[in-house]
């Protein structure tokens, strides 16, 4: 099949749109935090989300059936100004990012002045990154290069410094720029071989929970628990639950704003078919995601608005996955099909548009990273289809097949899409999955016979393990009920082997960074080598775990995200 003509036009406009830096989230989060600096952190976050959703520019694509934009531009960056890492990129690399030959970013002169002279200066010393740095220093988690020039000279041949220089080259970069850049990298990459990024995320949003009860249901439960917290004098609980209620009200107002915009455009629309589409959009946004959806179209709209609001609340390409949407959308599709409210072709158009929207997000990377990474589609929503149900039965349905067709029609766009397969999957689904894999890029085939036992062995209940979705690149996780935060916290097995062979020394640091595990030339067996290797791996794991715990402490104490929490 071919992509729907309207979706082809949407896709073409997005893929030919300029990369833009949108400062609206950064602007409203900054203004809100300034005004609410004396409030508890959960309420600061909720106020900032509410202010942003109330003031941000709204627009509708001429062909879309699903409303809701993340930024003021078709391809814009959501700036997580309170986190700090993107602030560093923008303050250091903005000129290079806007002048590079391949996909330069665009920002208006007025927005540039506001960003560099008002927004970024306010957050200096206040971000997640700043607080994380302080805690790392206090807990001996900073690893710095050897100051011995001879040690670095001895490493010249083994490190291929010329290649490294070409890869990280930034035009016009001064020596202080390079030195500062390396030191900043060390704060996210202890000893250059472990990663602990500023971001959290990497979870599956609770879309199925919102489709079941809407944010109105979440609000009612929060209000009930708030009364109990008040009676118990639970101040932290009061703050969090009050913030959840404010987030629910904010997303309701966001939907109403979009509904008004759709009606305004419908009044001036000459094409009767498009006028009807806009009125349908208005009707859907009036209801969802605050109230539970009643139809398939409302359910897709609720999913997307929840995703948009979560991205703005969370603030960045931190990978908020959508999970098993063939499962939680199927009851709406089945009912509408039975009642004659939708056809498979109409549902296919909605699914194509949803996949395009999920794949055309944008993040900003340092200038040098453009050579090894891609900004477009990097915030993978990682849709998951197929697999088993919580009882261990085959869960493939008509919508699973329709989603595979939609994915093939739009030719991917996102960089991650999961097809779950099991011994119980019907043969036609295997055939469809493999045909989709051949026709697209980005599809990953997961074996439930391997993934489910692995999740159970890590402590997950069997029913939850069978109901897994995928986040990030290829990480199985609980669907809408867990905080796995898998990526951004990494170790290097290659570095562990290097440190094993060099008795704890790391060439790139030009020194020993861990306790000695023995001279490998004196090992008498492979078991001795492997034992030393495991000690080096354990050192990295313990180091990363300590660093992540400190990072999560910063989020808990200063930068919670009550909107995302409310969906789980």
CSV table of N, CA and C in Angstrom, one decimal, residues 23-100:
chain,number,residue,atom,x,y,z
A,23,UNK,N,12.5,28.8,21.7
A,23,UNK,CA,12.9,29.1,23.1
A,23,UNK,C,11.6,29.2,24.0
A,24,UNK,N,10.4,28.9,23.5
A,24,UNK,CA,9.2,29.2,24.2
A,24,UNK,C,9.2,28.4,25.5
A,25,UNK,N,9.5,27.1,25.5
A,25,UNK,CA,9.5,26.4,26.8
A,25,UNK,C,10.5,27.0,27.7
A,26,UNK,N,11.7,27.2,27.2
A,26,UNK,CA,12.8,27.8,28.1
A,26,UNK,C,12.3,29.1,28.6
A,27,UNK,N,11.6,30.0,27.8
A,27,UNK,CA,11.1,31.3,28.3
A,27,UNK,C,10.1,31.1,29.4
A,28,UNK,N,9.1,30.3,29.2
A,28,UNK,CA,8.0,30.2,30.2
A,28,UNK,C,8.5,29.4,31.4
A,29,UNK,N,9.3,28.4,31.3
A,29,UNK,CA,9.8,27.7,32.5
A,29,UNK,C,10.7,28.7,33.3
A,30,UNK,N,11.5,29.5,32.6
A,30,UNK,CA,12.3,30.4,33.4
A,30,UNK,C,11.5,31.5,34.1
A,31,UNK,N,10.6,32.1,33.4
A,31,UNK,CA,9.7,33.1,34.0
A,31,UNK,C,8.9,32.5,35.2
A,32,UNK,N,8.4,31.3,35.0
A,32,UNK,CA,7.6,30.6,36.0
A,32,UNK,C,8.5,30.3,37.3
A,33,UNK,N,9.7,29.8,37.0
A,33,UNK,CA,10.5,29.5,38.2
A,33,UNK,C,11.0,30.7,38.9
A,34,UNK,N,11.2,31.8,38.2
A,34,UNK,CA,11.5,33.1,38.9
A,34,UNK,C,10.4,33.5,39.8
A,35,UNK,N,9.1,33.4,39.3
A,35,UNK,CA,8.0,33.9,40.1
A,35,UNK,C,7.6,32.9,41.2
A,36,UNK,N,8.0,31.6,41.0
A,36,UNK,CA,7.6,30.6,42.0
A,36,UNK,C,8.8,30.0,42.8
A,37,UNK,N,9.8,30.8,42.9
A,37,UNK,CA,11.1,30.3,43.5
A,37,UNK,C,10.9,29.9,44.9
A,38,UNK,N,9.9,30.4,45.6
A,38,UNK,CA,9.7,30.0,47.0
A,38,UNK,C,8.8,28.8,47.2
A,39,UNK,N,8.2,28.3,46.1
A,39,UNK,CA,7.3,27.1,46.1
A,39,UNK,C,8.1,25.8,46.2
A,40,UNK,N,7.5,24.7,46.7
A,40,UNK,CA,8.2,23.4,46.7
A,40,UNK,C,8.5,23.0,45.2
A,41,UNK,N,9.5,22.2,45.0
A,41,UNK,CA,9.9,21.9,43.6
A,41,UNK,C,8.8,21.2,42.8
A,42,UNK,N,7.9,20.4,43.3
A,42,UNK,CA,6.9,19.7,42.6
A,42,UNK,C,5.9,20.8,42.1
A,43,UNK,N,5.6,21.8,42.9
A,43,UNK,CA,4.6,22.8,42.5
A,43,UNK,C,5.3,23.8,41.5
A,44,UNK,N,6.6,24.0,41.6
A,44,UNK,CA,7.3,24.8,40.6
A,44,UNK,C,7.2,24.1,39.3
A,45,UNK,N,7.4,22.8,39.2
A,45,UNK,CA,7.4,22.1,37.9
A,45,UNK,C,6.0,22.1,37.3
A,46,UNK,N,5.0,22.0,38.2
A,46,UNK,CA,3.6,22.0,37.7
A,46,UNK,C,3.2,23.4,37.2
A,47,UNK,N,3.6,24.4,37.9
A,47,UNK,CA,3.3,25.8,37.5
A,47,UNK,C,4.0,26.1,36.2
A,48,UNK,N,5.2,25.7,36.0
A,48,UNK,CA,6.0,25.9,34.8
A,48,UNK,C,5.3,25.2,33.6
A,49,UNK,N,4.9,24.0,33.8
A,49,UNK,CA,4.1,23.3,32.7
A,49,UNK,C,2.9,24.0,32.4
A,50,UNK,N,2.1,24.4,33.4
A,50,UNK,CA,0.9,25.1,33.2
A,50,UNK,C,1.1,26.5,32.4
A,51,UNK,N,2.1,27.2,32.8
A,51,UNK,CA,2.4,28.5,32.2
A,51,UNK,C,2.8,28.3,30.7
A,52,UNK,N,3.6,27.2,30.4
A,52,UNK,CA,4.0,27.0,29.1
A,52,UNK,C,2.8,26.5,28.2
A,53,UNK,N,2.0,25.6,28.7
A,53,UNK,CA,0.9,25.1,27.9
A,53,UNK,C,-0.1,26.2,27.7
A,54,UNK,N,-0.2,27.2,28.6
A,54,UNK,CA,-1.1,28.3,28.4
A,54,UNK,C,-0.7,29.4,27.5
A,55,UNK,N,0.6,29.5,27.3
A,55,UNK,CA,1.2,30.6,26.5
A,55,UNK,C,1.9,30.2,25.2
A,56,UNK,N,2.3,29.0,25.0
A,56,UNK,CA,3.0,28.6,23.9
A,56,UNK,C,2.2,28.8,22.6
A,57,UNK,N,2.9,29.0,21.5
A,57,UNK,CA,2.3,29.2,20.2
A,57,UNK,C,1.7,27.9,19.7
A,58,UNK,N,0.5,27.9,19.3
A,58,UNK,CA,-0.2,26.7,18.7
A,58,UNK,C,-0.4,26.9,17.2
A,59,UNK,N,-0.3,25.8,16.5
A,59,UNK,CA,-0.5,25.8,15.1
A,59,UNK,C,-1.0,24.4,14.6
A,60,UNK,N,-1.7,24.4,13.5
A,60,UNK,CA,-2.2,23.2,12.9
A,60,UNK,C,-1.7,23.0,11.5
A,61,UNK,N,-1.2,21.9,11.2
A,61,UNK,CA,-0.8,21.6,9.8
A,61,UNK,C,-2.0,21.5,8.9
A,62,UNK,N,-1.9,22.0,7.7
A,62,UNK,CA,-3.1,22.0,6.8
A,62,UNK,C,-3.7,20.7,6.5
A,63,UNK,N,-3.0,19.6,6.8
A,63,UNK,CA,-3.6,18.2,6.5
A,63,UNK,C,-3.8,17.4,7.7
A,64,UNK,N,-3.4,17.8,8.9
A,64,UNK,CA,-3.4,16.9,10.0
A,64,UNK,C,-4.8,16.7,10.6
A,65,UNK,N,-5.0,15.5,11.1
A,65,UNK,CA,-6.2,15.1,11.9
A,65,UNK,C,-5.9,15.0,13.4
A,66,UNK,N,-4.7,15.0,13.8
A,66,UNK,CA,-4.3,14.9,15.2
A,66,UNK,C,-3.6,16.2,15.6
A,67,UNK,N,-4.2,16.9,16.5
A,67,UNK,CA,-3.7,18.3,16.8
A,67,UNK,C,-2.7,18.2,18.0
A,68,UNK,N,-1.8,19.2,18.0
A,68,UNK,CA,-0.8,19.3,19.2
A,68,UNK,C,0.6,19.4,18.7
A,69,UNK,N,1.2,20.6,19.0
A,69,UNK,CA,2.6,20.8,18.6
A,69,UNK,C,3.5,21.0,19.8
A,70,UNK,N,4.7,20.5,19.7
A,70,UNK,CA,5.7,20.5,20.8
A,70,UNK,C,6.4,21.8,20.9
A,71,UNK,N,6.6,22.5,19.8
A,71,UNK,CA,7.3,23.7,19.7
A,71,UNK,C,6.6,24.7,18.8
A,72,UNK,N,7.0,25.9,18.7
A,72,UNK,CA,6.4,26.9,17.8
A,72,UNK,C,6.8,26.7,16.4
A,73,UNK,N,7.7,25.9,16.1
A,73,UNK,CA,8.2,25.6,14.7
A,73,UNK,C,7.9,24.2,14.3
A,74,UNK,N,7.7,23.9,13.0
A,74,UNK,CA,7.5,22.5,12.6
A,74,UNK,C,8.5,21.6,13.0
A,75,UNK,N,9.8,22.0,12.9
A,75,UNK,CA,10.9,21.2,13.5
A,75,UNK,C,11.7,22.0,14.4
A,76,UNK,N,11.3,22.0,15.7
A,76,UNK,CA,11.9,22.8,16.7
A,76,UNK,C,12.4,22.0,17.9
A,77,UNK,N,13.4,22.6,18.6
A,77,UNK,CA,14.0,21.9,19.7
A,77,UNK,C,13.3,22.3,21.0
A,78,UNK,N,12.9,21.4,21.8
A,78,UNK,CA,12.4,21.7,23.2
A,78,UNK,C,13.6,21.8,24.1
A,79,UNK,N,13.8,22.9,24.7
A,79,UNK,CA,15.0,23.1,25.5
A,79,UNK,C,14.8,22.9,26.9
A,80,UNK,N,15.4,21.9,27.5
A,80,UNK,CA,15.3,21.6,28.9
A,80,UNK,C,16.2,22.5,29.8
A,81,UNK,N,15.8,23.7,29.9
A,81,UNK,CA,16.7,24.7,30.4
A,81,UNK,C,17.1,24.4,31.9
A,82,UNK,N,16.3,23.7,32.6
A,82,UNK,CA,16.6,23.5,34.0
A,82,UNK,C,17.6,22.3,34.2
A,83,UNK,N,17.8,21.6,33.1
A,83,UNK,CA,18.7,20.4,33.3
A,83,UNK,C,20.2,20.8,33.1
A,84,UNK,N,20.5,21.6,32.1
A,84,UNK,CA,21.9,22.2,32.0
A,84,UNK,C,22.7,21.7,30.9
A,85,UNK,N,22.6,20.5,30.4
A,85,UNK,CA,23.5,20.1,29.3
A,85,UNK,C,23.3,20.8,28.0
A,86,UNK,N,22.0,21.0,27.6
A,86,UNK,CA,21.7,21.7,26.4
A,86,UNK,C,22.1,23.2,26.6
A,87,UNK,N,22.0,23.7,27.8
A,87,UNK,CA,22.4,25.1,28.0
A,87,UNK,C,23.9,25.3,27.6
A,88,UNK,N,24.6,24.3,28.0
A,88,UNK,CA,26.1,24.3,27.7
A,88,UNK,C,26.3,24.3,26.2
A,89,UNK,N,25.6,23.5,25.5
A,89,UNK,CA,25.7,23.4,24.1
A,89,UNK,C,25.4,24.7,23.4
A,90,UNK,N,24.2,25.3,23.8
A,90,UNK,CA,23.8,26.5,23.2
A,90,UNK,C,24.7,27.7,23.5
A,91,UNK,N,25.2,27.8,24.7
A,91,UNK,CA,26.1,28.9,25.1
A,91,UNK,C,27.4,28.8,24.4
A,92,UNK,N,27.9,27.6,24.1
A,92,UNK,CA,29.2,27.4,23.5
A,92,UNK,C,29.2,27.2,22.0
A,93,UNK,N,28.1,26.5,21.5
A,93,UNK,CA,28.2,26.1,20.1
A,93,UNK,C,27.1,26.7,19.2
A,94,UNK,N,26.4,27.7,19.7
A,94,UNK,CA,25.3,28.3,18.9
A,94,UNK,C,25.7,28.8,17.5
A,95,UNK,N,26.8,29.5,17.5
A,95,UNK,CA,27.3,30.1,16.2
A,95,UNK,C,27.6,29.0,15.2
A,96,UNK,N,28.3,27.9,15.7
A,96,UNK,CA,28.7,26.8,14.8
A,96,UNK,C,27.4,26.1,14.4
A,97,UNK,N,26.5,25.9,15.3
A,97,UNK,CA,25.3,25.1,14.9
A,97,UNK,C,24.4,25.9,13.9
A,98,UNK,N,24.5,27.2,13.9
A,98,UNK,CA,23.7,28.0,13.0
A,98,UNK,C,24.4,28.3,11.7
A,99,UNK,N,25.7,27.9,11.6
A,99,UNK,CA,26.4,28.2,10.4
A,99,UNK,C,27.0,27.0,9.7
A,100,UNK,N,26.8,25.8,10.3
A,100,UNK,CA,27.3,24.6,9.7
A,100,UNK,C,26.7,24.3,8.3
